[in-house]
Amino acid sequence: MENLPRKVRSKKLSTKVDLTAMVSVSFLLIIFFMVTIELAKPNIMEQSFSNEGGCGGEPICYRPDENRILTVLLDDNNKIVTYMGLLYAPVQNPKEVEYGKDGIRKELLYIDKKVHEYSASMGKPKIGVTVIIKPSNKSNYGNLVSILDEMKITSISSYSVVDYFTPEESKLLASN
């Protein structure tokens, strides 16, 4: 017999696939989406307006103390209008202030000091000012960030951002 060339058969490799890296990535993705879903849920902070001393004949008063509330209205062109109390009967009349240390920061520190003095005279020295920040549709995101920075700088911890304007507040911004 002659020496015939044999057909060379290719060696069959195993078809085993290592899925270790895929399992690690999938667990990371699951953890990522669980965390982002949890952070996307809206957080609501209860704001207490109770007054232990009561209001007149009522044992507990849920009406806010207008001597402790400062409203900050943000409008376009870096305009800030502040007033204290209720707009129809303000403790401090509406006034326009500027951004920065000689503007809104000076105003916040002054109001906070006055509210602490007022609270101390009422027998509650630890209660400070509550600031309600109302950015208008015309204000920009940078203005809101600047006001939040001022809250941090002045150590005012009781504040909230509200997107509702009363008709009187809209008229006030339009007139200024």
PDB file of C-alpha atoms in Angstrom:
ATOM      1  CA  MET A   1       0.000   0.000   0.000  1.00  0.00           C
ATOM      2  CA  GLU A   2       1.048   3.295  -0.837  1.00  0.00           C
ATOM      3  CA  ASN A   3       1.390   5.968   1.654  1.00  0.00           C
ATOM      4  CA  LEU A   4      -1.708   8.042   1.036  1.00  0.00           C
ATOM      5  CA  PRO A   5      -1.940  11.363   2.709  1.00  0.00           C
ATOM      6  CA  ARG A   6      -4.475  11.243   5.429  1.00  0.00           C
ATOM      7  CA  LYS A   7      -7.103  13.846   5.899  1.00  0.00           C
ATOM      8  CA  VAL A   8      -6.195  15.973   8.840  1.00  0.00           C
ATOM      9  CA  ARG A   9      -9.100  16.351  11.106  1.00  0.00           C
ATOM     10  CA  SER A  10      -9.368  19.519  13.083  1.00  0.00           C
ATOM     11  CA  LYS A  11      -9.366  19.156  16.759  1.00  0.00           C
ATOM     12  CA  LYS A  12     -12.777  19.870  18.311  1.00  0.00           C
ATOM     13  CA  LEU A  13     -12.550  22.493  21.014  1.00  0.00           C
ATOM     14  CA  SER A  14     -14.953  22.543  23.886  1.00  0.00           C
ATOM     15  CA  THR A  15     -17.781  25.040  23.560  1.00  0.00           C
ATOM     16  CA  LYS A  16     -17.643  26.053  27.168  1.00  0.00           C
ATOM     17  CA  VAL A  17     -18.244  29.797  27.714  1.00  0.00           C
ATOM     18  CA  ASP A  18     -17.053  31.515  30.844  1.00  0.00           C
ATOM     19  CA  LEU A  19     -19.900  33.722  32.116  1.00  0.00           C
ATOM     20  CA  THR A  20     -18.165  35.024  35.214  1.00  0.00           C
ATOM     21  CA  ALA A  21     -17.663  38.510  33.802  1.00  0.00           C
ATOM     22  CA  MET A  22     -21.258  38.631  32.519  1.00  0.00           C
ATOM     23  CA  VAL A  23     -22.634  37.730  35.958  1.00  0.00           C
ATOM     24  CA  SER A  24     -20.531  40.448  37.592  1.00  0.00           C
ATOM     25  CA  VAL A  25     -21.725  43.076  35.122  1.00  0.00           C
ATOM     26  CA  SER A  26     -25.349  42.039  35.513  1.00  0.00           C
ATOM     27  CA  PHE A  27     -25.156  42.312  39.307  1.00  0.00           C
ATOM     28  CA  LEU A  28     -23.579  45.749  39.011  1.00  0.00           C
ATOM     29  CA  LEU A  29     -26.375  46.847  36.676  1.00  0.00           C
ATOM     30  CA  ILE A  30     -29.050  45.512  39.025  1.00  0.00           C
ATOM     31  CA  ILE A  31     -27.503  47.365  41.966  1.00  0.00           C
ATOM     32  CA  PHE A  32     -27.164  50.547  39.899  1.00  0.00           C
ATOM     33  CA  PHE A  33     -30.819  50.521  38.836  1.00  0.00           C
ATOM     34  CA  MET A  34     -32.017  49.730  42.360  1.00  0.00           C
ATOM     35  CA  VAL A  35     -30.091  52.701  43.749  1.00  0.00           C
ATOM     36  CA  THR A  36     -31.229  55.106  41.017  1.00  0.00           C
ATOM     37  CA  ILE A  37     -34.867  54.096  41.455  1.00  0.00           C
ATOM     38  CA  GLU A  38     -34.594  54.685  45.202  1.00  0.00           C
ATOM     39  CA  LEU A  39     -32.992  58.099  44.693  1.00  0.00           C
ATOM     40  CA  ALA A  40     -35.592  59.116  42.118  1.00  0.00           C
ATOM     41  CA  LYS A  41     -38.450  58.786  44.606  1.00  0.00           C
ATOM     42  CA  PRO A  42     -39.643  62.188  45.836  1.00  0.00           C
ATOM     43  CA  ASN A  43     -38.748  62.943  49.426  1.00  0.00           C
ATOM     44  CA  ILE A  44     -41.202  64.948  51.487  1.00  0.00           C
ATOM     45  CA  MET A  45     -40.249  66.658  54.685  1.00  0.00           C
ATOM     46  CA  GLU A  46     -42.966  67.381  57.204  1.00  0.00           C
ATOM     47  CA  GLN A  47     -43.002  71.019  58.209  1.00  0.00           C
ATOM     48  CA  SER A  48     -44.490  71.700  61.587  1.00  0.00           C
ATOM     49  CA  PHE A  49     -46.244  75.005  62.158  1.00  0.00           C
ATOM     50  CA  SER A  50     -47.565  74.121  65.585  1.00  0.00           C
ATOM     51  CA  ASN A  51     -47.405  76.532  68.452  1.00  0.00           C
ATOM     52  CA  GLU A  52     -47.331  74.886  71.885  1.00  0.00           C
ATOM     53  CA  GLY A  53     -48.694  78.008  73.551  1.00  0.00           C
ATOM     54  CA  GLY A  54     -51.880  77.952  71.486  1.00  0.00           C
ATOM     55  CA  CYS A  55     -53.679  80.764  69.698  1.00  0.00           C
ATOM     56  CA  GLY A  56     -56.328  82.436  71.747  1.00  0.00           C
ATOM     57  CA  GLY A  57     -58.877  79.857  72.845  1.00  0.00           C
ATOM     58  CA  GLU A  58     -57.440  77.080  70.679  1.00  0.00           C
ATOM     59  CA  PRO A  59     -55.231  74.581  72.543  1.00  0.00           C
ATOM     60  CA  ILE A  60     -52.984  74.004  69.540  1.00  0.00           C
ATOM     61  CA  CYS A  61     -52.551  76.434  66.687  1.00  0.00           C
ATOM     62  CA  TYR A  62     -51.548  75.137  63.266  1.00  0.00           C
ATOM     63  CA  ARG A  63     -51.311  78.605  61.760  1.00  0.00           C
ATOM     64  CA  PRO A  64     -47.740  79.601  60.946  1.00  0.00           C
ATOM     65  CA  ASP A  65     -46.164  82.449  62.873  1.00  0.00           C
ATOM     66  CA  GLU A  66     -45.817  85.140  60.227  1.00  0.00           C
ATOM     67  CA  ASN A  67     -43.109  86.818  62.311  1.00  0.00           C
ATOM     68  CA  ARG A  68     -40.840  83.856  61.499  1.00  0.00           C
ATOM     69  CA  ILE A  69     -41.493  83.416  57.752  1.00  0.00           C
ATOM     70  CA  LEU A  70     -39.423  85.121  55.068  1.00  0.00           C
ATOM     71  CA  THR A  71     -40.508  84.661  51.451  1.00  0.00           C
ATOM     72  CA  VAL A  72     -37.892  85.021  48.702  1.00  0.00           C
ATOM     73  CA  LEU A  73     -39.250  85.498  45.171  1.00  0.00           C
ATOM     74  CA  LEU A  74     -36.803  84.847  42.311  1.00  0.00           C
ATOM     75  CA  ASP A  75     -37.465  86.491  38.960  1.00  0.00           C
ATOM     76  CA  ASP A  76     -35.616  87.077  35.703  1.00  0.00           C
ATOM     77  CA  ASN A  77     -32.581  89.384  35.358  1.00  0.00           C
ATOM     78  CA  ASN A  78     -31.211  88.238  38.743  1.00  0.00           C
ATOM     79  CA  LYS A  79     -34.033  89.996  40.580  1.00  0.00           C
ATOM     80  CA  ILE A  80     -34.879  88.963  44.163  1.00  0.00           C
ATOM     81  CA  VAL A  81     -37.888  90.316  46.038  1.00  0.00           C
ATOM     82  CA  THR A  82     -38.231  89.486  49.742  1.00  0.00           C
ATOM     83  CA  TYR A  83     -40.997  90.084  52.224  1.00  0.00           C
ATOM     84  CA  MET A  84     -41.700  88.857  55.694  1.00  0.00           C
ATOM     85  CA  GLY A  85     -45.039  87.623  56.936  1.00  0.00           C
ATOM     86  CA  LEU A  86     -48.110  87.553  54.736  1.00  0.00           C
ATOM     87  CA  LEU A  87     -48.219  89.661  51.580  1.00  0.00           C
ATOM     88  CA  TYR A  88     -51.562  91.315  52.354  1.00  0.00           C
ATOM     89  CA  ALA A  89     -50.339  92.212  55.885  1.00  0.00           C
ATOM     90  CA  PRO A  90     -46.531  92.039  55.789  1.00  0.00           C
ATOM     91  CA  VAL A  91     -44.327  92.255  58.849  1.00  0.00           C
ATOM     92  CA  GLN A  92     -41.654  93.627  56.509  1.00  0.00           C
ATOM     93  CA  ASN A  93     -42.735  95.284  53.263  1.00  0.00           C
ATOM     94  CA  PRO A  94     -41.555  93.745  49.978  1.00  0.00           C
ATOM     95  CA  LYS A  95     -38.173  94.973  48.859  1.00  0.00           C
ATOM     96  CA  GLU A  96     -35.781  94.151  46.077  1.00  0.00           C
ATOM     97  CA  VAL A  97     -32.302  92.923  47.039  1.00  0.00           C
ATOM     98  CA  GLU A  98     -29.228  91.848  45.088  1.00  0.00           C
ATOM     99  CA  TYR A  99     -27.279  88.600  45.147  1.00  0.00           C
ATOM    100  CA  GLY A 100     -24.052  88.418  47.130  1.00  0.00           C
ATOM    101  CA  LYS A 101     -22.705  89.103  50.581  1.00  0.00           C
ATOM    102  CA  ASP A 102     -23.939  92.719  50.716  1.00  0.00           C
ATOM    103  CA  GLY A 103     -27.369  91.814  49.346  1.00  0.00           C
ATOM    104  CA  ILE A 104     -29.335  88.692  50.134  1.00  0.00           C
ATOM    105  CA  ARG A 105     -26.768  87.255  52.572  1.00  0.00           C
ATOM    106  CA  LYS A 106     -26.795  90.413  54.689  1.00  0.00           C
ATOM    107  CA  GLU A 107     -30.617  90.381  54.608  1.00  0.00           C
ATOM    108  CA  LEU A 108     -30.818  86.713  55.627  1.00  0.00           C
ATOM    109  CA  LEU A 109     -28.397  87.172  58.520  1.00  0.00           C
ATOM    110  CA  TYR A 110     -30.287  90.258  59.739  1.00  0.00           C
ATOM    111  CA  ILE A 111     -33.711  88.541  59.543  1.00  0.00           C
ATOM    112  CA  ASP A 112     -32.400  85.384  61.207  1.00  0.00           C
ATOM    113  CA  LYS A 113     -30.965  87.444  64.075  1.00  0.00           C
ATOM    114  CA  LYS A 114     -34.266  89.321  64.502  1.00  0.00           C
ATOM    115  CA  VAL A 115     -36.272  86.068  64.469  1.00  0.00           C
ATOM    116  CA  HIS A 116     -33.972  84.526  67.088  1.00  0.00           C
ATOM    117  CA  GLU A 117     -34.493  87.618  69.265  1.00  0.00           C
ATOM    118  CA  TYR A 118     -38.271  87.382  68.710  1.00  0.00           C
ATOM    119  CA  SER A 119     -38.263  83.656  69.548  1.00  0.00           C
ATOM    120  CA  ALA A 120     -36.194  84.251  72.673  1.00  0.00           C
ATOM    121  CA  SER A 121     -38.718  86.856  73.841  1.00  0.00           C
ATOM    122  CA  MET A 122     -41.465  84.241  73.339  1.00  0.00           C
ATOM    123  CA  GLY A 123     -39.476  81.691  75.383  1.00  0.00           C
ATOM    124  CA  LYS A 124     -38.243  79.634  72.381  1.00  0.00           C
ATOM    125  CA  PRO A 125     -34.617  80.661  71.718  1.00  0.00           C
ATOM    126  CA  LYS A 126     -33.734  77.837  69.317  1.00  0.00           C
ATOM    127  CA  ILE A 127     -36.365  78.664  66.686  1.00  0.00           C
ATOM    128  CA  GLY A 128     -35.006  80.570  63.697  1.00  0.00           C
ATOM    129  CA  VAL A 129     -36.391  81.932  60.477  1.00  0.00           C
ATOM    130  CA  THR A 130     -38.230  79.767  57.959  1.00  0.00           C
ATOM    131  CA  VAL A 131     -37.439  80.803  54.386  1.00  0.00           C
ATOM    132  CA  ILE A 132     -39.818  80.020  51.534  1.00  0.00           C
ATOM    133  CA  ILE A 133     -38.004  80.205  48.194  1.00  0.00           C
ATOM    134  CA  LYS A 134     -40.258  80.719  45.166  1.00  0.00           C
ATOM    135  CA  PRO A 135     -38.471  80.685  41.797  1.00  0.00           C
ATOM    136  CA  SER A 136     -40.600  82.035  38.956  1.00  0.00           C
ATOM    137  CA  ASN A 137     -40.732  80.481  35.501  1.00  0.00           C
ATOM    138  CA  LYS A 138     -38.502  83.312  34.275  1.00  0.00           C
ATOM    139  CA  SER A 139     -35.718  82.749  36.820  1.00  0.00           C
ATOM    140  CA  ASN A 140     -32.788  80.568  35.870  1.00  0.00           C
ATOM    141  CA  TYR A 141     -31.341  77.513  37.580  1.00  0.00           C
ATOM    142  CA  GLY A 142     -28.200  79.379  38.645  1.00  0.00           C
ATOM    143  CA  ASN A 143     -30.272  81.810  40.721  1.00  0.00           C
ATOM    144  CA  LEU A 144     -31.882  78.932  42.615  1.00  0.00           C
ATOM    145  CA  VAL A 145     -28.472  77.360  43.244  1.00  0.00           C
ATOM    146  CA  SER A 146     -27.162  80.732  44.488  1.00  0.00           C
ATOM    147  CA  ILE A 147     -30.032  81.061  46.977  1.00  0.00           C
ATOM    148  CA  LEU A 148     -29.503  77.504  48.204  1.00  0.00           C
ATOM    149  CA  ASP A 149     -25.803  78.325  48.651  1.00  0.00           C
ATOM    150  CA  GLU A 150     -26.786  81.373  50.710  1.00  0.00           C
ATOM    151  CA  MET A 151     -28.962  79.141  52.924  1.00  0.00           C
ATOM    152  CA  LYS A 152     -25.903  76.960  53.579  1.00  0.00           C
ATOM    153  CA  ILE A 153     -23.576  79.919  54.164  1.00  0.00           C
ATOM    154  CA  THR A 154     -25.957  81.625  56.607  1.00  0.00           C
ATOM    155  CA  SER A 155     -26.682  78.301  58.394  1.00  0.00           C
ATOM    156  CA  ILE A 156     -30.425  78.602  57.868  1.00  0.00           C
ATOM    157  CA  SER A 157     -31.662  75.027  57.972  1.00  0.00           C
ATOM    158  CA  SER A 158     -35.403  75.625  57.764  1.00  0.00           C
ATOM    159  CA  TYR A 159     -36.246  76.452  54.158  1.00  0.00           C
ATOM    160  CA  SER A 160     -38.330  75.071  51.347  1.00  0.00           C
ATOM    161  CA  VAL A 161     -38.534  75.570  47.596  1.00  0.00           C
ATOM    162  CA  VAL A 162     -42.093  76.112  46.373  1.00  0.00           C
ATOM    163  CA  ASP A 163     -43.166  76.506  42.762  1.00  0.00           C
ATOM    164  CA  TYR A 164     -46.567  78.075  43.475  1.00  0.00           C
ATOM    165  CA  PHE A 165     -47.110  81.811  43.169  1.00  0.00           C
ATOM    166  CA  THR A 166     -50.175  83.531  44.540  1.00  0.00           C
ATOM    167  CA  PRO A 167     -51.809  86.075  42.227  1.00  0.00           C
ATOM    168  CA  GLU A 168     -50.628  88.852  44.562  1.00  0.00           C
ATOM    169  CA  GLU A 169     -47.031  87.654  44.279  1.00  0.00           C
ATOM    170  CA  SER A 170     -47.277  87.557  40.494  1.00  0.00           C
ATOM    171  CA  LYS A 171     -48.567  91.153  40.510  1.00  0.00           C
ATOM    172  CA  LEU A 172     -45.732  92.137  42.860  1.00  0.00           C
ATOM    173  CA  LEU A 173     -43.080  90.726  40.492  1.00  0.00           C
ATOM    174  CA  ALA A 174     -44.755  92.348  37.486  1.00  0.00           C
ATOM    175  CA  SER A 175     -44.812  95.760  39.181  1.00  0.00           C
ATOM    176  CA  ASN A 176     -41.135  95.713  40.236  1.00  0.00           C
TER     177      ASN A 176
END
